[in-house]
Short mmCIF file of C-alpha atoms in Angstrom, two decimals:
data_model
loop_
_atom_site.label_atom_id
_atom_site.label_comp_id
_atom_site.label_asym_id
_atom_site.label_seq_id
_atom_site.Cartn_x
_atom_site.Cartn_y
_atom_site.Cartn_z
CA MET A 1 61.54 -1.35 89.61
CA VAL A 2 64.57 0.86 89.08
CA VAL A 3 63.81 4.30 87.65
CA ARG A 4 66.73 5.45 85.59
CA ARG A 5 67.86 9.04 85.70
CA LEU A 6 66.98 10.85 82.47
CA PRO A 7 69.06 13.55 80.82
CA PRO A 8 67.72 17.13 80.80
CA LEU A 9 65.17 16.84 78.01
CA ARG A 10 65.46 20.46 76.87
CA ALA A 11 69.21 19.97 76.55
CA LEU A 12 68.65 16.79 74.57
CA GLU A 13 66.22 18.62 72.28
CA ALA A 14 68.80 21.36 71.68
CA PHE A 15 71.45 18.77 70.84
CA MET A 16 69.22 16.96 68.35
CA ARG A 17 68.25 20.17 66.60
CA VAL A 18 71.83 21.33 66.18
CA VAL A 19 72.74 18.00 64.59
CA ARG A 20 69.70 17.83 62.32
CA LEU A 21 69.82 21.45 61.18
CA GLY A 22 73.60 21.48 60.89
CA SER A 23 73.77 24.92 62.48
CA ALA A 24 73.76 26.15 66.06
CA ARG A 25 72.31 29.48 64.93
CA ALA A 26 69.45 27.76 63.08
CA ALA A 27 68.76 25.58 66.11
CA ALA A 28 68.74 28.61 68.42
CA ASP A 29 66.34 30.43 66.10
CA GLU A 30 64.07 27.40 65.90
CA LEU A 31 63.95 27.08 69.69
CA ALA A 32 63.65 30.85 70.21
CA LEU A 33 66.87 30.85 72.26
CA SER A 34 69.87 33.12 72.30
CA PRO A 35 73.13 31.47 71.14
CA SER A 36 74.45 31.58 74.70
CA ALA A 37 71.30 29.90 76.08
CA LEU A 38 71.59 27.16 73.45
CA SER A 39 75.25 26.67 74.34
CA ARG A 40 74.36 26.32 78.03
CA ARG A 41 71.85 23.59 77.25
CA ILE A 42 74.46 21.69 75.25
CA THR A 43 76.95 22.11 78.10
CA ASN A 44 74.38 20.71 80.56
CA LEU A 45 73.97 17.63 78.36
CA GLU A 46 77.73 17.18 78.06
CA GLU A 47 78.07 17.34 81.84
CA PHE A 48 75.29 14.77 82.22
CA VAL A 49 76.85 12.23 79.83
CA GLY A 50 80.44 13.08 80.74
CA LYS A 51 81.49 13.49 77.12
CA LYS A 52 82.46 16.35 74.83
CA LEU A 53 79.77 16.27 72.15
CA PHE A 54 80.82 19.32 70.14
CA THR A 55 83.94 21.30 69.42
CA ARG A 56 83.41 25.06 69.47
CA ALA A 57 85.32 27.55 67.35
CA HIS A 58 84.31 30.98 66.04
CA GLN A 59 80.69 30.50 67.13
CA ALA A 60 80.51 27.23 65.14
CA MET A 61 79.73 23.85 66.71
CA LYS A 62 81.00 20.64 65.15
CA LEU A 63 80.21 17.12 66.33
CA THR A 64 83.05 15.21 67.93
CA ASP A 65 83.40 11.48 67.28
CA GLU A 66 81.81 10.88 70.69
CA GLY A 67 79.02 13.28 69.75
CA ARG A 68 78.33 11.35 66.57
CA HIS A 69 78.26 8.04 68.46
CA PHE A 70 75.89 9.60 71.00
CA TYR A 71 73.54 10.86 68.26
CA ASP A 72 73.54 7.52 66.44
CA ALA A 73 72.68 5.72 69.67
CA VAL A 74 70.03 8.11 70.94
CA GLN A 75 68.18 9.19 67.77
CA PRO A 76 66.54 5.78 67.05
CA LYS A 77 65.43 5.51 70.69
CA LEU A 78 63.80 8.93 70.56
CA GLU A 79 62.00 7.88 67.39
CA GLU A 80 60.77 4.73 69.14
CA LEU A 81 59.56 6.85 72.05
CA ALA A 82 57.67 9.18 69.71
CA LEU A 83 56.07 6.21 67.95
CA ALA A 84 55.08 4.61 71.26
CA ILE A 85 53.41 7.79 72.47
CA GLU A 86 51.76 8.27 69.09
CA GLY A 87 50.38 4.74 69.18
CA GLN A 88 48.91 5.15 72.67
CA SER A 89 47.34 8.56 72.19
CA GLU A 90 43.76 9.05 71.10
CA ASN A 91 44.15 12.81 70.91
CA LEU A 92 46.78 13.07 68.19
CA SER A 93 45.47 14.33 64.88
CA LEU A 94 46.57 13.03 61.49
CA LEU A 95 50.08 13.81 60.37
CA ARG A 96 49.81 15.43 56.96
CA LEU A 97 52.59 15.91 54.42
CA HIS A 98 52.23 18.14 51.37
CA LEU A 99 54.51 16.44 48.83
CA GLY A 100 55.38 17.45 45.29
CA VAL A 101 56.03 14.47 43.02
CA LEU A 102 56.63 14.03 39.30
CA PRO A 103 53.86 11.77 37.94
CA LEU A 104 56.13 9.08 36.49
CA PHE A 105 58.14 8.76 39.71
CA GLY A 106 54.89 8.63 41.65
CA SER A 107 53.26 5.91 39.56
CA GLN A 108 56.36 3.76 39.04
CA ARG A 109 58.33 4.10 42.26
CA LEU A 110 56.41 5.81 45.06
CA PHE A 111 52.85 4.47 44.97
CA PRO A 112 53.85 0.77 44.78
CA ARG A 113 55.62 1.21 48.15
CA LEU A 114 53.34 3.63 50.01
CA ALA A 115 51.33 0.84 51.63
CA GLU A 116 54.36 -0.19 53.68
CA LEU A 117 54.78 3.40 54.88
CA ARG A 118 51.11 3.49 55.85
CA ARG A 119 51.52 0.28 57.85
CA MET A 120 54.49 1.77 59.70
CA HIS A 121 52.83 5.14 60.32
CA PRO A 122 49.03 4.87 59.98
CA ARG A 123 48.50 8.49 61.06
CA LEU A 124 50.71 9.82 58.26
CA HIS A 125 48.75 10.98 55.22
CA ILE A 126 50.19 12.55 52.08
CA ASP A 127 48.70 15.21 49.83
CA ILE A 128 50.21 14.72 46.35
CA ASP A 129 50.93 17.69 44.07
CA THR A 130 52.15 17.03 40.51
CA GLY A 131 52.06 20.65 39.40
CA ALA A 132 54.80 22.69 37.80
CA HIS A 133 57.84 24.27 39.48
CA LEU A 134 57.91 21.87 42.42
CA GLU A 135 61.33 22.94 43.65
CA ASP A 136 60.36 26.62 43.72
CA ARG A 137 57.30 25.85 45.88
CA VAL A 138 59.14 23.88 48.57
CA GLY A 139 58.72 25.76 51.84
CA ASP A 140 55.67 27.60 50.49
CA THR A 141 52.81 25.40 49.27
CA LEU A 142 54.87 22.20 49.61
CA ASP A 143 56.57 20.68 52.64
CA ALA A 144 58.90 18.66 50.42
CA ALA A 145 59.25 17.43 46.83
CA ILE A 146 60.82 14.75 44.69
CA ILE A 147 62.34 16.44 41.66
CA LEU A 148 64.40 15.50 38.60
CA SER A 149 67.30 17.92 38.39
CA ARG A 150 70.97 18.48 37.63
CA GLY A 151 71.25 19.55 41.26
CA PRO A 152 68.91 21.25 43.72
CA LYS A 153 69.17 24.92 44.61
CA SER A 154 71.36 25.95 47.50
CA GLY A 155 69.60 26.36 50.81
CA LEU A 156 67.65 23.12 50.48
CA HIS A 157 68.23 19.86 52.30
CA ALA A 158 68.72 17.42 49.42
CA VAL A 159 69.10 13.66 49.15
CA ARG A 160 70.08 12.15 45.82
CA LEU A 161 67.88 9.14 45.17
CA ASP A 162 69.62 7.62 42.14
CA GLU A 163 71.97 7.98 39.21
CA ASN A 164 70.55 7.30 35.78
CA LYS A 165 71.40 6.35 32.23
CA VAL A 166 69.83 8.02 29.21
CA HIS A 167 68.43 5.73 26.51
CA ALA A 168 66.60 6.19 23.26
CA ILE A 169 63.30 4.31 23.65
CA SER A 170 61.00 3.40 20.80
CA ASN A 171 58.28 1.10 19.57
CA VAL A 172 59.67 -2.38 18.77
CA GLU A 173 58.76 -2.06 15.10
CA VAL A 174 60.47 1.34 14.84
CA ALA A 175 63.58 -0.14 16.42
CA LYS A 176 63.66 -2.94 13.83
CA SER A 177 63.46 -0.41 11.01
CA LEU A 178 66.38 1.58 12.43
CA GLY A 179 68.69 -1.41 12.80
CA ASP A 180 71.38 -2.10 15.40
CA THR A 181 73.86 0.57 14.30
CA PRO A 182 73.15 4.34 14.42
CA ASP A 183 72.87 5.79 10.93
CA ARG A 184 72.85 9.59 10.67
CA ALA A 185 70.82 9.70 7.46
CA ILE A 186 68.10 7.51 8.97
CA LEU A 187 68.07 9.28 12.34
CA GLU A 188 67.70 12.67 10.66
CA LYS A 189 64.35 11.48 9.28
CA GLN A 190 62.97 10.60 12.73
CA THR A 191 60.86 12.44 15.27
CA PHE A 192 62.36 12.65 18.75
CA LEU A 193 60.34 13.09 21.94
CA ILE A 194 62.01 15.32 24.55
CA HIS A 195 60.88 16.40 28.01
CA ASN A 196 60.82 20.19 27.98
CA GLU A 197 62.56 20.42 31.38
CA LEU A 198 65.31 17.90 30.52
CA PRO A 199 66.81 19.12 27.22
CA GLU A 200 70.38 18.13 28.05
CA SER A 201 69.48 14.45 27.97
CA PHE A 202 69.21 14.66 24.18
CA THR A 203 72.47 16.59 23.96
CA ALA A 204 74.26 13.93 26.03
CA TRP A 205 72.80 11.14 23.88
CA LYS A 206 73.87 12.77 20.60
CA GLU A 207 77.38 13.37 21.94
CA GLU A 208 77.72 9.70 22.86
CA LEU A 209 76.77 8.82 19.27
CA GLY A 210 79.38 11.27 17.98
CA MET A 211 76.55 13.22 16.33
CA ARG A 212 76.29 16.37 18.41
CA ASP A 213 75.02 18.35 15.43
CA LEU A 214 72.31 15.79 14.55
CA GLU A 215 69.15 17.59 13.37
CA PRO A 216 66.11 15.26 13.32
CA ALA A 217 63.03 15.84 11.21
CA ALA A 218 61.16 17.05 14.29
CA ILE A 219 61.45 17.38 18.06
CA ASP A 220 58.18 17.08 19.96
CA GLN A 221 58.17 18.57 23.45
CA PHE A 222 56.41 16.93 26.40
CA ASP A 223 55.88 17.87 30.03
CA SER A 224 54.99 14.31 31.06
CA GLY A 225 57.28 11.30 31.05
CA GLN A 226 54.26 8.99 31.18
CA LEU A 227 52.89 10.47 27.96
CA MET A 228 56.33 10.29 26.33
CA LEU A 229 56.41 6.54 26.95
CA GLU A 230 52.92 6.11 25.53
CA ALA A 231 53.75 8.21 22.47
CA ALA A 232 56.86 6.10 21.84
CA ALA A 233 54.85 2.89 22.32
CA GLN A 234 52.37 4.13 19.70
CA GLY A 235 55.22 4.69 17.21
CA LEU A 236 54.98 8.48 17.31
CA GLY A 237 58.68 9.05 17.88
CA ILE A 238 61.84 8.13 19.76
CA ALA A 239 61.74 9.08 23.44
CA ILE A 240 64.97 10.26 25.04
CA MET A 241 64.62 9.43 28.72
CA HIS A 242 65.94 7.35 31.60
CA ASP A 243 66.25 3.63 31.01
CA ASP A 244 64.80 2.99 34.45
CA HIS A 245 61.42 4.28 33.29
CA ARG A 246 61.17 1.80 30.43
CA ARG A 247 62.15 -1.12 32.68
CA ARG A 248 59.59 -0.20 35.32
CA ALA A 249 56.88 0.31 32.70
CA ALA A 250 57.38 -3.32 31.56
CA ASP A 251 55.60 -2.44 28.31
CA PRO A 252 56.25 -5.12 25.65
CA ARG A 253 55.67 -2.52 22.94
CA LEU A 254 58.84 -0.65 23.96
CA THR A 255 62.54 -1.33 23.58
CA ASP A 256 65.88 0.49 23.78
CA LEU A 257 67.60 1.61 20.59
CA PHE A 258 71.20 0.58 20.01
CA ASP A 259 73.52 -1.01 22.53
CA PHE A 260 75.10 1.78 24.54
CA GLU A 261 74.45 3.78 27.69
CA VAL A 262 74.81 7.48 28.41
CA ASP A 263 75.25 9.01 31.85
CA SER A 264 72.27 11.25 32.51
CA PRO A 265 72.83 14.89 33.48
CA TYR A 266 69.80 14.56 35.76
CA SER A 267 68.95 12.61 38.93
CA TYR A 268 65.94 12.29 41.20
CA TRP A 269 66.30 14.22 44.47
CA PHE A 270 64.26 14.54 47.64
CA VAL A 271 64.31 18.19 48.73
CA CYS A 272 62.92 20.20 51.63
CA LYS A 273 63.89 23.18 53.73
CA PRO A 274 66.43 22.15 56.40
CA MET A 275 64.12 23.25 59.20
CA ALA A 276 61.29 21.17 57.73
CA LEU A 277 63.07 18.05 58.98
CA GLU A 278 61.94 19.07 62.45
CA GLN A 279 58.34 18.55 61.32
CA ARG A 280 57.34 15.01 62.12
CA PRO A 281 55.56 14.24 58.79
CA VAL A 282 58.60 15.38 56.81
CA ARG A 283 61.04 13.51 59.04
CA LEU A 284 59.03 10.25 58.88
CA PHE A 285 58.74 10.37 55.10
CA HIS A 286 62.38 11.40 54.64
CA ASP A 287 63.72 8.59 56.82
CA TRP A 288 61.47 5.98 55.20
CA LEU A 289 62.36 7.14 51.67
CA VAL A 290 66.09 6.95 52.31
CA LYS A 291 65.85 3.54 54.00
CA ALA A 292 63.49 2.11 51.35
CA GLY A 293 65.92 3.05 48.56
CA LEU A 294 63.22 4.03 46.09
#
């Protein structure tokens, strides 16, 4: 049996962290190394593989094309190695992720797919938090979150999960009474249901109608998309929300009003602190989420 020569593992770890964190300084801090010590480890790896993996200028390190090819080839193998060791060890504890999730995303998109993640990574368990201000709590009480936002705050690693259309959603009977063509006089007599954290959806919808100054009889505020759908299904008002939610609900009581689409100002995002990607529970969930295309 031929034993292949392995690269210096500490050098390989330094390389992977620089790529994942996007910063040599952040990688050095994470590894408790000086910038020069980190650079030496990268140099050792480059000498081992015989390739220039980074360009260096003004204390910044940028992947070369060969460095990118090296990362793409090695990263999946390292993940396989970690999984193999995890599967053979009886001493590893559970991997636990503290995840913030909006309830409607959780019930419609996340939970129906979590069983496949559990089959892939049986030691990974997820604590779900549906509380308020998810984005603000990332890096504190939450490891990561799935939020609905115009765009995450700077300083967060963010992956956009979709792009949405805004629709007016109502009970089927209400839709029949309103007709197929928007009528200002009729719409001004209606109650609209708006999520209190997504007010610009209603603004975008009115602008598409050419009725930016439309003033309905009432606007009822909600902090739950699930309850907005139920209220609309019960005929309590017209819900302004993403069309995707009505489709996934598959509720025969609900329908879209009128025949037009509006680009939503908001999208679903996965967010975490950049350094959190070095934590195995966060990395496993992140990679699965992106690949699954939820």
